[in-house]
Amino acid sequence: MDKYINIKVKVWRQAGPKAQGHFETYALEHIFQGASFLEMIDILNEKLISEHKDPIAFDHDCREGICGMCSMYVNGHPHGPDSAVTTCQLHMRKFNDGDTITVEPWRSHAFPVIKDLMVDRQAYDKIMQAGGFVSVNTGGVPDANAIPIPKPVADEAMDAASCIGCGACAAACKNGSAMLFVAAKVSQLALLPQGKVEAAQRAKAMVNKMDELGFGNCTNTGACAAECPKSVSLQHIARLNREFICAKFKD
Amino acid sequence: MWLKSSSIGRKFIMSISGLALVLFLLFHGCMNLALVFSEDAYNLICSVLGANWYALIGTLGLAFLILLHFSYALYLTILNRRARGTDRYEVTAKKEGVEWESENMLVLGVIVIGFLILHLYNFWYKMQFAELTGIETGAFDPQNGAAYVKALFTTPVSGPIYCVLYLIWLCALWLHLNHGVWSALHTLGWNNHIWMKRIKVIGAVVATLVVLPFATVVIYYLITGFCC
Amino acid sequence: MAEKNTQNTGIITPEMAKIPAGPLEKKWTNYKDHQKLVNPANKRRLDVIVVGTGLAGASAAASLAEMGFNVLNFCIQDSPRRAHSIAAQGGINAAKNYQNDGDSIYRLFYDTIKGGDYRAREANVYRLAEVSNNIIDQCVAQGVPFAREYGGLLDNRSFGGAQVSRTFYAKGQTGQQLLLGAYSALSRQIGKGKVKMYNRHEMLDVVVIKDEDGEPRARGIIARNLVTGRIERYFGHAVVVATGGYGNTFFLSTNAMASNGSAAMQMYRHGAYFANPCYAQIHPTCIPKHGDFQSKLTLMSESLRNDGRIWVPKKLEDAQKLQRGEIKGRDIPEEDRDYYLERRYPAFGNLVPRDVASRAAKERCDKGFGVNNTGLAVFLDFSDAIKRLGKDVVEQKYGNLFQMYEKIVDENPYEDPMMIFPAIHYTMGGIWVDYELQTSVKGLFCIGEANFSDHGANRLGASALMQGLADGYFVLPYTIQNYLSDQIGVPRMSVDLPEFAQAEKAITDKIEKLMKIQGSRSVDSIHKELGLVMWDFVGMGRTAESLKEALKKIDAIKKEFWTNVYIPGEASSLNNELEKALRLADFIEIGRLMAVDALNREESCGGHFREEFQTPEGEALRQDDKFSYVACWKYTGEDSEPELIKEPLDYEFTERKTRNYKN
């Protein structure tokens, strides 16, 4: 049963991209365990505002686990200690009375901090722009049922497509690699006949962009998949490797 | 060149060189196992793989593979540390389903290499190298490797120490391969959601198959040494 | 001149709304056959600003860029992929009739008109139904992984307000998949350099410049870079606004935290009419509120009503025990359960439209039958479905929704029935647009939820995605050319023009004024106060009295806001509180407009329920003779009441009936 707890929150404060960051610890009393983690941060911010202090800047939007905007590294886990959820769906019942909760931004060379817990994830957009699409223009496409797709294939593509682009994979990876993110898109589109046409080109373009942006090299530790809020699985990385290596050998 | 410039290319090199080394170790292990059964058979193998041209080419190839594997490992590690950024996490927690060895491959690799140097000094320097150059490297008859091995592991005091050192080495190797083998196959793209579990089991089995023959010889001498 | 005419008469005729002549099914074809186009060489010389990257914005930006226009696209999030369309769960309607259950374009049109309680424009809705099929084709071609049957063909599910299965879906993440499809098309154009993307930029005003004939035309926007705090100016030959709805006026809604109605208010202040602001949809299946600190409400997909059954206890004493936490839902025997939707609406049962389901829940809770500690919840029960289909099938269909529920409420919905309660979800009202999706300001277009056009007084489930994509992929890219074909001679204008400078100055003055208040209340605390007033007085059941009360209270809140808000930090850097304050200033105005409109509309229709106007059974009672019109509100100044302009709705092709979901 949910109850009220007293906690301490140790938060990374950084005034701007170039500023020196540091941790600050705030005590919070009487926090209901049914509150979401971000609601707890809201309460903390209300408190800071009432003391005329600068509230903590953090990214958040839909608060139902799908937009991928929230991005906090809580107690050593991207999106916190609960499994298969984003920070916004993490609830205070995962914490106990007296806990000190450490909250950090994503830390990765490709995700520079903007302010406090807010990071710049445009690198993911750039990877998508390099090839994360099927080259069709609006209009002039065949009927939706013209190409049957076996259900298991469609389902697997859906699993890959459920990626929300939050960046937890690269944040969790000790190598700062974005392979799971890239693999999810490459895998989804390589599985479907509509995307297969450009599969080789896509794999090469997206991997090249990923490398260019300074993401690390995947060593298959599996931390990305373990921390992925949408449980995108590691097998998609194997498919990306396959697509990429085959494409390179064909050249 | 994509094998150097792209992340998957680099990983491809790691996988191929790693798998080739695994094959060599399997072969090497089987050869060692002969010791337990027949010293003559071992000596025969030793003579076949002495200072012959094909054995030498093999040796050079191995050296190249090891160098390639290790230098790529260092290069990848440097790149990965850079990708991680300058600020480190204050708190890092154990992530469920992440093997310890997978996050410490370089450490394990360094341990393996360290012992490899000892091993090269113990064996290769005194066997193939000695034979090749004709330099007298020790009280050792190149035609009777078996006796030398036996002596190394059963000499009082130093024998058991060598045994334990080699066992530590083999543990590190097992851990390295337990992640390395499936990871190499995964990197080559030989994986899917059905094979994920199987491939990990295959990795563990291969790691065990590689380590077991070596360990058997060491333990065999450890036990016989104590009994004598 | 539409504007001049309306000033005289206060009436918008079908001609002013540019509705093409001819039979319903020929209108759109006729329009396309005769509209003006822009040739490829000229497209390159035209800049189009698109604000918003949801389904409508992203699809429009991508399509326009594919055609050859230069597009400037803005979004307030860190990436265009985060727009709130992503949160739509259930699905998207299309009249494909793949299930052979008698669906057709006309039937989808008719269901939408009827579902909207006969308050939508026929021509627009028919066009929507017509292009719905193209949307599915387009999305499949983009690689959207819709659910499929074992034969490899597309699967469908049923949604409220329809007797056919026409809803296409991708697990419980249809909005996400459709948005990512549009985002991928957009990304492709950004990669090619045809779209210039501005992330973390918020539109703060539209810039209107008079042409040589004295006709005001939208020529650009003023936006704030949310990272640097800099105010920036952008020029476009036309401006397309796709910024979604204003549901967050209620503070608690299913909208995202940054969803706002400010762009709509900026257009409104420049002369674009705000149409039917009082039509807000209250979604029946949301997770009930749990505390004062709550930041938003989470929706459970309407698709759950396919298999879930909604009930409350028959006996008041059972309900009271539930409220005290003494028993659980599963402890109440079958014969003591009141499946009130099935009882009241046998033909549609649990799949009645949203407004009907929401009011029915409120009615039961008002009578004291609520099932949680606040008394504001009803059960959505899957035990029958689990018995009938097995847990595996239920898990496969709704697993991710069940998981979401469990994470939030900490109860297992496979064992205990879910608890749900209505919450603000969508706004059918919005900026008035003509058939071309152009507002009453030339060159200013409005698409998606931000406009008012297609859903009348109530939107059917799975139709929002349809409308957003229809507008963005298949309607606006055509109709905007009819406007732009006249603009090919207009050179790119400098953003140093006095109109841009004035607009920027007005913004900086407003920001400065806000920053100087330095009062004692946080933005959120005032917003919560506004939300409570809206919910209590302009919510599910409205009366003339409650609305008059609301107006008084909103005016008081406005005064409090402008005298006592506290915004920390500086305006010239990243400042979340300032962003929220600018949005709240507009929410207060929208809230007021909603109340004014609701007070004017003396009838009940769709999402607008005036308690004075109901049938003896408690159903909505329309007053077709008096209120069969679109109420368009025209801005007349900061402190004066808006002027009402009417667009009469004449139903040429459908017979207007009282909505009946009973038989």
PDB file of N, CA, C and O in Angstrom, chain A residues 61-102:
ATOM      1  N   ASP A  61       7.399  15.556 -21.469  1.00  0.00           N
ATOM      2  CA  ASP A  61       6.265  16.094 -22.212  1.00  0.00           C
ATOM      3  C   ASP A  61       5.001  15.252 -22.026  1.00  0.00           C
ATOM      4  O   ASP A  61       4.104  15.657 -21.301  1.00  0.00           O
ATOM      5  N   CYS A  62       4.947  14.071 -22.639  1.00  0.00           N
ATOM      6  CA  CYS A  62       3.655  13.374 -22.654  1.00  0.00           C
ATOM      7  C   CYS A  62       3.289  12.815 -21.281  1.00  0.00           C
ATOM      8  O   CYS A  62       2.131  12.684 -20.946  1.00  0.00           O
ATOM      9  N   ARG A  63       4.280  12.465 -20.499  1.00  0.00           N
ATOM     10  CA  ARG A  63       4.088  11.861 -19.179  1.00  0.00           C
ATOM     11  C   ARG A  63       3.236  10.604 -19.229  1.00  0.00           C
ATOM     12  O   ARG A  63       2.497  10.306 -18.291  1.00  0.00           O
ATOM     13  N   GLU A  64       3.268   9.901 -20.350  1.00  0.00           N
ATOM     14  CA  GLU A  64       2.658   8.586 -20.349  1.00  0.00           C
ATOM     15  C   GLU A  64       3.557   7.568 -21.046  1.00  0.00           C
ATOM     16  O   GLU A  64       3.102   6.553 -21.537  1.00  0.00           O
ATOM     17  N   GLY A  65       4.840   7.885 -21.076  1.00  0.00           N
ATOM     18  CA  GLY A  65       5.807   6.873 -21.468  1.00  0.00           C
ATOM     19  C   GLY A  65       5.965   6.633 -22.951  1.00  0.00           C
ATOM     20  O   GLY A  65       6.431   5.584 -23.353  1.00  0.00           O
ATOM     21  N   ILE A  66       5.587   7.593 -23.790  1.00  0.00           N
ATOM     22  CA  ILE A  66       5.650   7.291 -25.212  1.00  0.00           C
ATOM     23  C   ILE A  66       6.412   8.340 -26.022  1.00  0.00           C
ATOM     24  O   ILE A  66       6.951   8.028 -27.071  1.00  0.00           O
ATOM     25  N   CYS A  67       6.500   9.575 -25.534  1.00  0.00           N
ATOM     26  CA  CYS A  67       7.122  10.600 -26.386  1.00  0.00           C
ATOM     27  C   CYS A  67       8.643  10.497 -26.364  1.00  0.00           C
ATOM     28  O   CYS A  67       9.310  10.920 -27.297  1.00  0.00           O
ATOM     29  N   GLY A  68       9.193   9.928 -25.283  1.00  0.00           N
ATOM     30  CA  GLY A  68      10.644   9.740 -25.227  1.00  0.00           C
ATOM     31  C   GLY A  68      11.408  10.974 -24.814  1.00  0.00           C
ATOM     32  O   GLY A  68      12.620  11.044 -24.935  1.00  0.00           O
ATOM     33  N   MET A  69      10.706  11.967 -24.304  1.00  0.00           N
ATOM     34  CA  MET A  69      11.375  13.224 -23.970  1.00  0.00           C
ATOM     35  C   MET A  69      12.073  13.153 -22.603  1.00  0.00           C
ATOM     36  O   MET A  69      13.134  13.732 -22.421  1.00  0.00           O
ATOM     37  N   CYS A  70      11.466  12.470 -21.643  1.00  0.00           N
ATOM     38  CA  CYS A  70      12.066  12.475 -20.300  1.00  0.00           C
ATOM     39  C   CYS A  70      13.343  11.643 -20.304  1.00  0.00           C
ATOM     40  O   CYS A  70      13.447  10.648 -21.007  1.00  0.00           O
ATOM     41  N   SER A  71      14.287  12.083 -19.526  1.00  0.00           N
ATOM     42  CA  SER A  71      15.626  11.499 -19.645  1.00  0.00           C
ATOM     43  C   SER A  71      16.403  11.739 -18.359  1.00  0.00           C
ATOM     44  O   SER A  71      17.185  12.659 -18.271  1.00  0.00           O
ATOM     45  N   MET A  72      16.140  10.940 -17.361  1.00  0.00           N
ATOM     46  CA  MET A  72      16.902  11.102 -16.123  1.00  0.00           C
ATOM     47  C   MET A  72      17.598   9.789 -15.786  1.00  0.00           C
ATOM     48  O   MET A  72      17.046   8.716 -15.988  1.00  0.00           O
ATOM     49  N   TYR A  73      18.796   9.938 -15.274  1.00  0.00           N
ATOM     50  CA  TYR A  73      19.580   8.774 -14.847  1.00  0.00           C
ATOM     51  C   TYR A  73      19.425   8.691 -13.335  1.00  0.00           C
ATOM     52  O   TYR A  73      20.014   9.464 -12.599  1.00  0.00           O
ATOM     53  N   VAL A  74      18.565   7.807 -12.889  1.00  0.00           N
ATOM     54  CA  VAL A  74      18.177   7.782 -11.483  1.00  0.00           C
ATOM     55  C   VAL A  74      18.812   6.575 -10.779  1.00  0.00           C
ATOM     56  O   VAL A  74      18.622   5.439 -11.206  1.00  0.00           O
ATOM     57  N   ASN A  75      19.565   6.848  -9.758  1.00  0.00           N
ATOM     58  CA  ASN A  75      20.231   5.792  -8.991  1.00  0.00           C
ATOM     59  C   ASN A  75      20.958   4.786  -9.884  1.00  0.00           C
ATOM     60  O   ASN A  75      20.860   3.567  -9.702  1.00  0.00           O
ATOM     61  N   GLY A  76      21.660   5.296 -10.873  1.00  0.00           N
ATOM     62  CA  GLY A  76      22.483   4.415 -11.694  1.00  0.00           C
ATOM     63  C   GLY A  76      21.767   3.740 -12.837  1.00  0.00           C
ATOM     64  O   GLY A  76      22.337   2.874 -13.491  1.00  0.00           O
ATOM     65  N   HIS A  77      20.505   4.084 -13.038  1.00  0.00           N
ATOM     66  CA  HIS A  77      19.777   3.500 -14.168  1.00  0.00           C
ATOM     67  C   HIS A  77      19.159   4.609 -15.013  1.00  0.00           C
ATOM     68  O   HIS A  77      18.522   5.505 -14.461  1.00  0.00           O
ATOM     69  N   PRO A  78      19.283   4.507 -16.345  1.00  0.00           N
ATOM     70  CA  PRO A  78      18.495   5.433 -17.150  1.00  0.00           C
ATOM     71  C   PRO A  78      17.020   5.137 -16.915  1.00  0.00           C
ATOM     72  O   PRO A  78      16.612   3.973 -16.911  1.00  0.00           O
ATOM     73  N   HIS A  79      16.240   6.133 -16.676  1.00  0.00           N
ATOM     74  CA  HIS A  79      14.806   6.010 -16.356  1.00  0.00           C
ATOM     75  C   HIS A  79      14.555   5.330 -15.008  1.00  0.00           C
ATOM     76  O   HIS A  79      13.424   4.923 -14.720  1.00  0.00           O
ATOM     77  N   GLY A  80      15.584   5.166 -14.214  1.00  0.00           N
ATOM     78  CA  GLY A  80      15.369   4.699 -12.850  1.00  0.00           C
ATOM     79  C   GLY A  80      15.272   3.205 -12.680  1.00  0.00           C
ATOM     80  O   GLY A  80      15.368   2.442 -13.638  1.00  0.00           O
ATOM     81  N   PRO A  81      15.077   2.780 -11.440  1.00  0.00           N
ATOM     82  CA  PRO A  81      15.196   1.363 -11.105  1.00  0.00           C
ATOM     83  C   PRO A  81      14.030   0.468 -11.524  1.00  0.00           C
ATOM     84  O   PRO A  81      14.135  -0.741 -11.369  1.00  0.00           O
ATOM     85  N   ASP A  82      12.959   1.009 -12.048  1.00  0.00           N
ATOM     86  CA  ASP A  82      11.868   0.135 -12.478  1.00  0.00           C
ATOM     87  C   ASP A  82      12.205  -0.379 -13.885  1.00  0.00           C
ATOM     88  O   ASP A  82      12.963   0.235 -14.615  1.00  0.00           O
ATOM     89  N   SER A  83      11.606  -1.511 -14.260  1.00  0.00           N
ATOM     90  CA  SER A  83      11.914  -2.062 -15.578  1.00  0.00           C
ATOM     91  C   SER A  83      10.856  -1.654 -16.596  1.00  0.00           C
ATOM     92  O   SER A  83       9.689  -1.495 -16.266  1.00  0.00           O
ATOM     93  N   ALA A  84      11.286  -1.506 -17.837  1.00  0.00           N
ATOM     94  CA  ALA A  84      10.395  -1.249 -18.972  1.00  0.00           C
ATOM     95  C   ALA A  84       9.496  -0.026 -18.789  1.00  0.00           C
ATOM     96  O   ALA A  84       8.354  -0.029 -19.202  1.00  0.00           O
ATOM     97  N   VAL A  85      10.020   1.008 -18.146  1.00  0.00           N
ATOM     98  CA  VAL A  85       9.273   2.265 -18.067  1.00  0.00           C
ATOM     99  C   VAL A  85      10.208   3.441 -18.325  1.00  0.00           C
ATOM    100  O   VAL A  85      11.420   3.326 -18.178  1.00  0.00           O
ATOM    101  N   THR A  86       9.597   4.554 -18.710  1.00  0.00           N
ATOM    102  CA  THR A  86      10.353   5.797 -18.814  1.00  0.00           C
ATOM    103  C   THR A  86      10.304   6.494 -17.461  1.00  0.00           C
ATOM    104  O   THR A  86       9.535   6.096 -16.588  1.00  0.00           O
ATOM    105  N   THR A  87      11.108   7.558 -17.317  1.00  0.00           N
ATOM    106  CA  THR A  87      11.152   8.262 -16.034  1.00  0.00           C
ATOM    107  C   THR A  87       9.757   8.733 -15.613  1.00  0.00           C
ATOM    108  O   THR A  87       9.398   8.677 -14.449  1.00  0.00           O
ATOM    109  N   CYS A  88       8.977   9.165 -16.596  1.00  0.00           N
ATOM    110  CA  CYS A  88       7.661   9.720 -16.255  1.00  0.00           C
ATOM    111  C   CYS A  88       6.726   8.651 -15.702  1.00  0.00           C
ATOM    112  O   CYS A  88       5.739   8.972 -15.049  1.00  0.00           O
ATOM    113  N   GLN A  89       7.014   7.385 -15.981  1.00  0.00           N
ATOM    114  CA  GLN A  89       6.153   6.327 -15.455  1.00  0.00           C
ATOM    115  C   GLN A  89       6.748   5.647 -14.233  1.00  0.00           C
ATOM    116  O   GLN A  89       6.156   4.719 -13.682  1.00  0.00           O
ATOM    117  N   LEU A  90       7.917   6.102 -13.843  1.00  0.00           N
ATOM    118  CA  LEU A  90       8.507   5.603 -12.611  1.00  0.00           C
ATOM    119  C   LEU A  90       7.730   6.214 -11.453  1.00  0.00           C
ATOM    120  O   LEU A  90       7.410   7.393 -11.484  1.00  0.00           O
ATOM    121  N   HIS A  91       7.390   5.408 -10.474  1.00  0.00           N
ATOM    122  CA  HIS A  91       6.619   5.944  -9.358  1.00  0.00           C
ATOM    123  C   HIS A  91       7.409   5.896  -8.057  1.00  0.00           C
ATOM    124  O   HIS A  91       8.341   5.123  -7.908  1.00  0.00           O
ATOM    125  N   MET A  92       7.003   6.739  -7.134  1.00  0.00           N
ATOM    126  CA  MET A  92       7.761   6.874  -5.893  1.00  0.00           C
ATOM    127  C   MET A  92       7.661   5.628  -5.020  1.00  0.00           C
ATOM    128  O   MET A  92       8.407   5.483  -4.062  1.00  0.00           O
ATOM    129  N   ARG A  93       6.745   4.724  -5.362  1.00  0.00           N
ATOM    130  CA  ARG A  93       6.663   3.497  -4.557  1.00  0.00           C
ATOM    131  C   ARG A  93       7.889   2.614  -4.750  1.00  0.00           C
ATOM    132  O   ARG A  93       8.075   1.644  -4.032  1.00  0.00           O
ATOM    133  N   LYS A  94       8.733   2.964  -5.737  1.00  0.00           N
ATOM    134  CA  LYS A  94       9.992   2.230  -5.930  1.00  0.00           C
ATOM    135  C   LYS A  94      11.054   2.686  -4.927  1.00  0.00           C
ATOM    136  O   LYS A  94      12.169   2.176  -4.935  1.00  0.00           O
ATOM    137  N   PHE A  95      10.736   3.691  -4.115  1.00  0.00           N
ATOM    138  CA  PHE A  95      11.711   4.216  -3.171  1.00  0.00           C
ATOM    139  C   PHE A  95      11.174   4.105  -1.752  1.00  0.00           C
ATOM    140  O   PHE A  95       9.972   4.006  -1.534  1.00  0.00           O
ATOM    141  N   ASN A  96      12.105   4.133  -0.813  1.00  0.00           N
ATOM    142  CA  ASN A  96      11.719   3.957   0.589  1.00  0.00           C
ATOM    143  C   ASN A  96      11.978   5.223   1.390  1.00  0.00           C
ATOM    144  O   ASN A  96      12.758   6.088   0.977  1.00  0.00           O
ATOM    145  N   ASP A  97      11.340   5.261   2.531  1.00  0.00           N
ATOM    146  CA  ASP A  97      11.539   6.370   3.451  1.00  0.00           C
ATOM    147  C   ASP A  97      13.029   6.493   3.773  1.00  0.00           C
ATOM    148  O   ASP A  97      13.695   5.493   4.040  1.00  0.00           O
ATOM    149  N   GLY A  98      13.554   7.724   3.707  1.00  0.00           N
ATOM    150  CA  GLY A  98      14.948   7.940   4.078  1.00  0.00           C
ATOM    151  C   GLY A  98      15.942   7.783   2.935  1.00  0.00           C
ATOM    152  O   GLY A  98      17.125   8.033   3.123  1.00  0.00           O
ATOM    153  N   ASP A  99      15.479   7.355   1.774  1.00  0.00           N
ATOM    154  CA  ASP A  99      16.394   7.169   0.637  1.00  0.00           C
ATOM    155  C   ASP A  99      16.988   8.492   0.180  1.00  0.00           C
ATOM    156  O   ASP A  99      16.341   9.532   0.257  1.00  0.00           O
ATOM    157  N   THR A 100      18.239   8.403  -0.305  1.00  0.00           N
ATOM    158  CA  THR A 100      18.793   9.522  -1.065  1.00  0.00           C
ATOM    159  C   THR A 100      18.813   9.091  -2.519  1.00  0.00           C
ATOM    160  O   THR A 100      19.422   8.087  -2.869  1.00  0.00           O
ATOM    161  N   ILE A 101      18.119   9.850  -3.352  1.00  0.00           N
ATOM    162  CA  ILE A 101      17.991   9.470  -4.758  1.00  0.00           C
ATOM    163  C   ILE A 101      18.905  10.357  -5.586  1.00  0.00           C
ATOM    164  O   ILE A 101      18.832  11.589  -5.497  1.00  0.00           O
ATOM    165  N   THR A 102      19.791   9.724  -6.359  1.00  0.00           N
ATOM    166  CA  THR A 102      20.718  10.500  -7.184  1.00  0.00           C
ATOM    167  C   THR A 102      20.165  10.630  -8.601  1.00  0.00           C
ATOM    168  O   THR A 102      19.855   9.631  -9.237  1.00  0.00           O
TER     169      THR A 102
END
